[in-house]
GROMACS .gro file of C-alpha atoms in nm:
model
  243
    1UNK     CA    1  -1.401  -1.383  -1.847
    2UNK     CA    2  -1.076  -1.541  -1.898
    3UNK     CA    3  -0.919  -1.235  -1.997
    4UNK     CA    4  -1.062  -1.068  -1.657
    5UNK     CA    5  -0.897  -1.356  -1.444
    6UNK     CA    6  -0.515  -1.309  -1.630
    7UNK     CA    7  -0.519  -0.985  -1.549
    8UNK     CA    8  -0.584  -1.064  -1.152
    9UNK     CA    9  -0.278  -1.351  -1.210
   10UNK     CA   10  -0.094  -1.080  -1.365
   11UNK     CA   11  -0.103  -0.826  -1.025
   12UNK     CA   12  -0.057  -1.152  -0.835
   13UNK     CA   13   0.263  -1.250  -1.017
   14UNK     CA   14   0.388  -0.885  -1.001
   15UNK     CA   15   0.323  -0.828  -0.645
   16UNK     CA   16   0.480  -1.165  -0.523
   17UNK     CA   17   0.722  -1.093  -0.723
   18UNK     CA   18   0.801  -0.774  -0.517
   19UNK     CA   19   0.789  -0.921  -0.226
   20UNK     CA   20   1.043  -1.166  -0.347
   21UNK     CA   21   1.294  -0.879  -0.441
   22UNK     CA   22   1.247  -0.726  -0.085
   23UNK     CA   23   1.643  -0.830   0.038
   24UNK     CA   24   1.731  -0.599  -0.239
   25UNK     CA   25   1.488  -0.309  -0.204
   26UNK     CA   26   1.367  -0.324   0.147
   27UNK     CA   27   1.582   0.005   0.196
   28UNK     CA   28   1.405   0.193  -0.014
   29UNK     CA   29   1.031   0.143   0.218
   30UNK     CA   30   1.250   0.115   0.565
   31UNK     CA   31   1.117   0.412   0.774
   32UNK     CA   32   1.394   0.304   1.049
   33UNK     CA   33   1.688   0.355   0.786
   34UNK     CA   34   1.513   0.664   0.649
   35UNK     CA   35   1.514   0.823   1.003
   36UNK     CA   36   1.882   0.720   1.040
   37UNK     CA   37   1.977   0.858   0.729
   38UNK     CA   38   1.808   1.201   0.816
   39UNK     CA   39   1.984   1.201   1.123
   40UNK     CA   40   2.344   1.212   0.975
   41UNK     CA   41   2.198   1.503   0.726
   42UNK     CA   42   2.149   1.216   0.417
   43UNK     CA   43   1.795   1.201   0.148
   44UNK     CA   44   1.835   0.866   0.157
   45UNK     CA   45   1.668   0.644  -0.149
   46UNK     CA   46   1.407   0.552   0.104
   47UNK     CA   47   1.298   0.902   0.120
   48UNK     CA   48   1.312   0.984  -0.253
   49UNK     CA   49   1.052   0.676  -0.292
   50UNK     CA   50   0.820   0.794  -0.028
   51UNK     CA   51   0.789   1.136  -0.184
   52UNK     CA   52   0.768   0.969  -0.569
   53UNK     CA   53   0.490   0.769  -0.408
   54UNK     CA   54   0.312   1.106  -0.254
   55UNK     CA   55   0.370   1.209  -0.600
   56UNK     CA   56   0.212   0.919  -0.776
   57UNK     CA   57  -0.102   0.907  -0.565
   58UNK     CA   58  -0.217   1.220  -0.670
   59UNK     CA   59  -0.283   1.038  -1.020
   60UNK     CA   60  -0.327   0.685  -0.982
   61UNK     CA   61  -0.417   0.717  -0.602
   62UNK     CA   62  -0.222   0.357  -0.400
   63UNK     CA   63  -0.229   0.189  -0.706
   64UNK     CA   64   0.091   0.088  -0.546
   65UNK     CA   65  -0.023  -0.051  -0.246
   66UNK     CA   66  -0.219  -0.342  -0.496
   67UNK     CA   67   0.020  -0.396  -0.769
   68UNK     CA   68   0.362  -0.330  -0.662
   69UNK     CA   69   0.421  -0.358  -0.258
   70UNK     CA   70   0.641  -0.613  -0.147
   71UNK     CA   71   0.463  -0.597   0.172
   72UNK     CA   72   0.122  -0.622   0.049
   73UNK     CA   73   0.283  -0.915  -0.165
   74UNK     CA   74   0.335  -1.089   0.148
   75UNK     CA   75   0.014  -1.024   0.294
   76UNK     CA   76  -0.162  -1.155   0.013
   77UNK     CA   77   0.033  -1.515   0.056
   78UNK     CA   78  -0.126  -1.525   0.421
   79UNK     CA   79  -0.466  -1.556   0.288
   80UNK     CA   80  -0.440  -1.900   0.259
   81UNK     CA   81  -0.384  -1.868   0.664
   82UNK     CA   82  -0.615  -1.615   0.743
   83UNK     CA   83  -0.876  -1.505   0.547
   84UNK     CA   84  -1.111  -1.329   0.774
   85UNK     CA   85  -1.174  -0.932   0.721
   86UNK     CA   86  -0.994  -0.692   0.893
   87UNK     CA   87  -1.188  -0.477   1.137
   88UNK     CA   88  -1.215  -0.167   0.938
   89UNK     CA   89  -1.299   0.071   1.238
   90UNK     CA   90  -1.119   0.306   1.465
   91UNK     CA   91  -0.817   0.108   1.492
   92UNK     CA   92  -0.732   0.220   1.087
   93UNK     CA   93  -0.636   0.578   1.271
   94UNK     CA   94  -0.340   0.390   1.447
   95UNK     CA   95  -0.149   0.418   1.124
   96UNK     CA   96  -0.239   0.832   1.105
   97UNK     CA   97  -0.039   0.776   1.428
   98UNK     CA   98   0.267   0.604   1.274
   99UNK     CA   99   0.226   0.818   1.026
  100UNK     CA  100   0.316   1.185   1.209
  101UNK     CA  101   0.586   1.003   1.395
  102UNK     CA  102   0.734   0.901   1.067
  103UNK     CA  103   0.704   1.288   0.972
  104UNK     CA  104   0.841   1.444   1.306
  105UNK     CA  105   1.120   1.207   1.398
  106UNK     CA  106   1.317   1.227   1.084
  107UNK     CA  107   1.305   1.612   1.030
  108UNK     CA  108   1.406   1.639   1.407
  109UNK     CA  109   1.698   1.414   1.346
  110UNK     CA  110   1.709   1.595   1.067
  111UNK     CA  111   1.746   1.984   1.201
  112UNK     CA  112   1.970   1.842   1.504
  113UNK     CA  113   2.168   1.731   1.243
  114UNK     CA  114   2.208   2.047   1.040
  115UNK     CA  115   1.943   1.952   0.783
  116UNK     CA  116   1.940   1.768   0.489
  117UNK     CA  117   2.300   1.824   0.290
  118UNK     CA  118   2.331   1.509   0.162
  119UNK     CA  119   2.166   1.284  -0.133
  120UNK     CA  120   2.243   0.908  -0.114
  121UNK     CA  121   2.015   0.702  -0.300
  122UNK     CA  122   2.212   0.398  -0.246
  123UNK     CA  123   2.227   0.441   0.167
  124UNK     CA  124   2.246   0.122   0.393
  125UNK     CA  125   2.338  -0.093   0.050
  126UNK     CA  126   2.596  -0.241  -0.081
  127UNK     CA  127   2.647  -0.249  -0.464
  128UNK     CA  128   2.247  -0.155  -0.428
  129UNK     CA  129   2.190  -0.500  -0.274
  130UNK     CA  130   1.974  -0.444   0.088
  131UNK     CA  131   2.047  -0.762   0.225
  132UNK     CA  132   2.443  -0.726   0.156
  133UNK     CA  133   2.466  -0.445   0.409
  134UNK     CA  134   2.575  -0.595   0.722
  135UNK     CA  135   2.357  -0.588   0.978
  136UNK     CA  136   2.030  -0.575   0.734
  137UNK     CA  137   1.890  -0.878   0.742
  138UNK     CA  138   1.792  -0.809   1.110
  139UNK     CA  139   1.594  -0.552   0.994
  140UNK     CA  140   1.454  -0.720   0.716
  141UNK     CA  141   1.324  -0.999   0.881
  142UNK     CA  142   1.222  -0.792   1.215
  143UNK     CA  143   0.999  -0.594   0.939
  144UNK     CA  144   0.858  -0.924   0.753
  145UNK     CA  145   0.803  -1.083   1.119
  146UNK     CA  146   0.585  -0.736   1.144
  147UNK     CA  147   0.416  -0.760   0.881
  148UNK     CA  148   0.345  -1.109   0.973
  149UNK     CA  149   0.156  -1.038   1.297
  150UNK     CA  150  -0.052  -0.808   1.164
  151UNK     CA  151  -0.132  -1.044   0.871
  152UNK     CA  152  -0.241  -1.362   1.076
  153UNK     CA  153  -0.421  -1.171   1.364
  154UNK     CA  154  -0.560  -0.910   1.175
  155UNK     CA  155  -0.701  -1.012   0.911
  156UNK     CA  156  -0.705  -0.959   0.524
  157UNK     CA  157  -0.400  -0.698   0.478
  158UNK     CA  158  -0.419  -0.616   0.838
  159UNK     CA  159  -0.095  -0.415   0.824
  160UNK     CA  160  -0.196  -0.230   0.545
  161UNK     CA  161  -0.530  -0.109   0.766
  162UNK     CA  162  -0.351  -0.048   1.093
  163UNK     CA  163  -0.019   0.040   1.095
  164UNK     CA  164   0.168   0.112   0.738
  165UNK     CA  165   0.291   0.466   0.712
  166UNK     CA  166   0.358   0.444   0.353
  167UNK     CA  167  -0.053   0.414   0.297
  168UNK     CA  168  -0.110   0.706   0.486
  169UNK     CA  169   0.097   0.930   0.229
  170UNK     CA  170  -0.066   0.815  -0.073
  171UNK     CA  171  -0.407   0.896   0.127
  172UNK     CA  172  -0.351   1.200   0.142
  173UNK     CA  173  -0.223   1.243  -0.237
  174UNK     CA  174  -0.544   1.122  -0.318
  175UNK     CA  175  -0.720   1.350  -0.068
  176UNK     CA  176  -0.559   1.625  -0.245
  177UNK     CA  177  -0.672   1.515  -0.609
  178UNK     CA  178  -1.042   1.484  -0.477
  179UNK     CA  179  -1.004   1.857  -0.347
  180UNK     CA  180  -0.915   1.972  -0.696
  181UNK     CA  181  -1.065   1.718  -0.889
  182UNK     CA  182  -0.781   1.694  -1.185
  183UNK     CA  183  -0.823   1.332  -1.390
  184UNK     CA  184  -0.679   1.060  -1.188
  185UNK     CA  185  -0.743   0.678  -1.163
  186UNK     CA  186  -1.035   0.539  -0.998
  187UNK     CA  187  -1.351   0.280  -0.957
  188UNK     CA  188  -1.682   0.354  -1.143
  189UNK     CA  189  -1.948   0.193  -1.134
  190UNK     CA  190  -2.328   0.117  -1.255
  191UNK     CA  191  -2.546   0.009  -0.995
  192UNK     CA  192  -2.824  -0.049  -1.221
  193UNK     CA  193  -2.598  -0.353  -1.339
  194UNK     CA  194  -2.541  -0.480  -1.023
  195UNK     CA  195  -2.743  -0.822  -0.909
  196UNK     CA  196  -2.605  -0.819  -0.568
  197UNK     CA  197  -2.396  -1.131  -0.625
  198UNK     CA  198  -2.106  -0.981  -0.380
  199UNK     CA  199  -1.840  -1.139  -0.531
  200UNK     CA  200  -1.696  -0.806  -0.547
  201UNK     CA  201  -1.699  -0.755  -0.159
  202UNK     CA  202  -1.560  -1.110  -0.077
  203UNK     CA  203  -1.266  -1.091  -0.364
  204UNK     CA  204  -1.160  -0.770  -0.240
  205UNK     CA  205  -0.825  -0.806  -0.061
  206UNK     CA  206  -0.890  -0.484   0.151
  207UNK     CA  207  -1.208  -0.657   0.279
  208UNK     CA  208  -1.409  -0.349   0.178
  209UNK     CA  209  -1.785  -0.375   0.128
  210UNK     CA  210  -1.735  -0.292  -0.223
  211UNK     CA  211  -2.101  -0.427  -0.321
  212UNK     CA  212  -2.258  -0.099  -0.091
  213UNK     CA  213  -2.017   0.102  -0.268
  214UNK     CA  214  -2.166   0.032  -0.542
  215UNK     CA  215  -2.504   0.067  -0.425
  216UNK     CA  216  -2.428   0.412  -0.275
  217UNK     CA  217  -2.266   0.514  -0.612
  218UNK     CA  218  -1.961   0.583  -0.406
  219UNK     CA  219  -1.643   0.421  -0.479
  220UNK     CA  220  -1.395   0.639  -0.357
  221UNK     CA  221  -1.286   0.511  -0.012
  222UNK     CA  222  -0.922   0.603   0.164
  223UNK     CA  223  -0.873   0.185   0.196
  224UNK     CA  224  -0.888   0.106  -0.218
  225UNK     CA  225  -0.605   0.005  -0.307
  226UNK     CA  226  -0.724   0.003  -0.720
  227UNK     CA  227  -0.584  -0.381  -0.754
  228UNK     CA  228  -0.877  -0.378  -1.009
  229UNK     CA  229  -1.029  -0.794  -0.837
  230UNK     CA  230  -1.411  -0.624  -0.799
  231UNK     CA  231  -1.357  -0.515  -1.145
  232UNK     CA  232  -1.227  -0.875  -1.291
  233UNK     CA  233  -1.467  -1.091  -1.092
  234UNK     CA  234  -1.802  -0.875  -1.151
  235UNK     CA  235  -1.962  -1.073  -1.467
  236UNK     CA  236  -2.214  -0.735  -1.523
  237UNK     CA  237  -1.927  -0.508  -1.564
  238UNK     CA  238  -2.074  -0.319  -1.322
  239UNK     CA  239  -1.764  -0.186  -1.184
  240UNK     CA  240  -1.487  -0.040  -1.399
  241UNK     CA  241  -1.147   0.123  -1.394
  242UNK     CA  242  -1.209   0.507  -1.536
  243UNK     CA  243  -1.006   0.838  -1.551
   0.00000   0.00000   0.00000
């Protein structure tokens, strides 16, 4: 059981962590510096990451989104304000929303601008430092301040349900993978382990039900994030990581 707990401390550390190197790679998960970039005809670094992330979710689905967001990092540290579950209804299509703006704004800027020509991972930094640009800590902390409200009135990774763009591209990497069915990370799970304890559904940071999951034999759901916490707290090992 021990062993199950370090590994939750472990994603905790790491994501934190992230979230703590965010003034130097905010940049890189800016959609506002991505669609400025496009407009002047530049694949910024930004860009390069989203599509490396599309890329990624086709075989480990948003493992990213659990382990390695800054964002979700920060989130996480506002469940000691604001614990509650997020309403997982119709308000998780406002990000499909964000999302197609994301898409259409920067190839318009993009084709006004004469199309893509130029490749600057390092855009809007200075010796690859974020922060050191001037002018980017406004957007920094505009973005954690964000992030923020969503957090505290929204519940358990509100941001993350409602409004993050990034989420909806690894979505539909996984959506993809599910089509075709190649091996890629994901929950399985036993339900004839399962003693309804729930510990699963109340550790899970994306307030999913997790236990009916489990129930229904279905654990695929667009809002699993694969941080692995149903897995480490179930003491049946009901619920595990497979390929």
């Amino acid at each position: 059981m021990k062993k199950l707990i370090d590994k939750q401390w472990t994603r905790k550390a790491l994501i934190i962590f992230s979230f703590v190197l965010l003034p130097v790679t905010f940049v890189y998960i800016s959609c506002p510096i991505i669609i400025e970039g496009a407009s002047k005809g530049i694949v910024t670094g930004g860009l390069i990451v989203f599509i490396l992330l599309f890329i990624s979710s086709l075989f480990v689905g948003r493992l990213f989104c659990g382990w390695l967001c800054p964002m979700g990092g920060l989130q996480e540290i506002y469940f000691n304000i604001n614990e509650r579950r997020a309403n997982i209804g119709w308000l998780n299509w406002f990000k499909y929303l964000i999302f197609l703006a994301i898409i259409f704004i920067p190839l318009i800027s993009a084709i006004r601008s004469g199309g893509l020509t130029t490749v600057d991972f390092f855009y809007y930094t200075d010796h690859g430092v974020s922060i050191a640009k001037q002018g980017a800590y406004i957007i920094l902390f505009v973005q954690i301040a964000f992030v923020t409200l969503f957090a505290i009135l929204g519940g358990k990774r509100g941001f993350c349900h409602y409004f993050c763009p990034i989420a909806v591209f690894m979505i539909l990497g996984r959506m993809i993978r599910n089509i075709f069915r190649w091996p890629a990370l994901h929950l399985s799970a036993e339900a004839r382990r399962c003693t309804d304890c729930k510990k699963c559904s109340k550790n899970c940071p994306m307030g999913l039900d997790v236990n009916i999951m489990v129930r229904h034999g279905c654990m695929e759901n667009t809002e699993c994030i694969l941080c692995g916490c149903c897995v480490n707290v179930c003491l049946e090992q009901a619920i595990r990581y497979a390929l």
